[in-house]
Short mmCIF file of C-alpha atoms and ligand atoms in Angstrom, two decimals:
data_model
loop_
_atom_site.label_atom_id
_atom_site.label_comp_id
_atom_site.label_asym_id
_atom_site.label_seq_id
_atom_site.Cartn_x
_atom_site.Cartn_y
_atom_site.Cartn_z
CA MET A 1 -6.63 18.06 -15.38
CA PRO A 2 -7.03 15.35 -17.96
CA PRO A 3 -8.96 12.23 -17.12
CA ARG A 4 -6.90 9.29 -15.28
CA ARG A 5 -6.71 6.08 -17.36
CA ARG A 6 -7.02 3.11 -15.20
CA ARG A 7 -4.65 0.30 -15.69
CA SER A 8 -5.96 -2.99 -15.90
CA GLY A 9 -5.76 -5.39 -12.57
CA PRO A 10 -8.33 -5.77 -9.64
CA PRO A 11 -10.27 -2.68 -8.51
CA PRO A 12 -9.14 -1.29 -5.35
CA ALA A 13 -10.76 -2.08 -2.08
CA PRO A 14 -13.67 0.22 -1.01
CA GLY A 15 -12.35 3.00 1.31
CA GLY A 16 -8.30 1.96 0.66
CA LEU A 17 -5.97 0.03 -1.28
CA LEU A 18 -6.03 -2.70 1.11
CA VAL A 19 -8.93 -4.73 3.16
CA TRP A 20 -7.63 -4.24 6.61
CA SER A 21 -10.11 -5.87 8.24
CA SER A 22 -9.13 -9.12 6.54
CA SER A 23 -7.38 -11.62 9.07
CA ALA A 24 -5.02 -11.79 6.36
CA HIS A 25 -3.40 -8.19 7.68
CA TRP A 26 -3.72 -9.93 11.39
CA SER A 27 -1.00 -11.52 13.51
CA ASP A 28 -1.10 -12.70 17.30
CA GLN A 29 2.51 -12.15 17.26
CA ALA A 30 3.50 -8.03 17.37
CA ARG A 31 6.59 -7.37 15.44
CA PRO A 32 8.61 -4.48 14.32
CA CYS A 33 7.05 -2.31 11.65
CA ARG A 34 9.17 -2.26 8.33
CA TYR A 35 8.32 1.22 8.30
CA CYS A 36 8.90 3.16 11.50
CA GLY A 37 9.89 -0.32 13.81
CA LYS A 38 7.36 0.30 16.45
CA LEU A 39 5.56 -3.14 17.20
CA THR A 40 2.39 -4.13 15.35
CA HIS A 41 0.44 -7.02 15.01
CA LEU A 42 -0.82 -5.67 11.42
CA ARG A 43 0.73 -7.11 8.27
CA ASP A 44 0.76 -5.54 4.66
CA SER A 45 -0.22 -7.45 1.45
CA LYS A 46 3.18 -9.35 1.46
CA ARG A 47 2.78 -10.48 5.23
CA SER A 48 5.28 -7.93 6.45
CA PRO A 49 4.94 -6.34 9.73
CA ALA A 50 3.42 -2.56 9.10
CA HIS A 51 0.97 -0.37 10.23
CA LYS A 52 -2.01 0.50 8.21
CA VAL A 53 -1.16 4.21 7.82
CA CYS A 54 2.75 3.17 7.46
CA ALA A 55 1.62 0.71 4.62
CA GLU A 56 -0.55 3.09 2.96
CA GLY A 57 1.35 6.16 3.13
CA ALA A 58 4.06 3.68 1.47
CA LEU A 59 1.68 2.76 -1.19
CA ALA A 60 0.68 6.43 -2.06
CA GLU A 61 4.19 6.93 -2.36
CA GLN A 62 4.94 4.13 -5.06
CA GLN A 63 2.13 5.53 -6.89
CA GLN A 64 2.83 8.84 -7.19
CA GLU A 65 6.53 7.69 -8.04
CA ALA A 66 5.11 5.54 -10.46
CA GLU A 67 3.11 8.51 -11.93
CA ALA A 68 5.99 10.84 -11.98
CA VAL A 69 7.88 8.30 -14.23
CA TYR A 70 4.94 7.44 -16.54
CA ARG A 71 4.53 11.31 -16.90
CA ALA A 72 8.40 11.55 -17.48
CA GLN A 73 7.74 9.20 -20.41
CA GLY A 74 4.77 10.73 -21.59
CA GLU A 75 2.58 7.88 -21.03
CA LEU A 76 -0.11 9.90 -18.84
ZN1 ZN B 1 4.55 1.44 11.26
#
């Protein structure tokens, strides 16, 4: 496997993509998760209701899709 080139931007948070202990990811009001529809107090990086596992799964999927596009374009 070739070494992965890092793209510019902030480094990922230790242990994951988002820092879920931050109060920015918490709301007092439970709302339906944007991914699975079950109620959650958690918010994603855009303040949309989302469970940690749902948001991180979606982020991982987006990353894989982006990598697939870059790979198809010969940029990876
Ligand atoms: Zn969910």
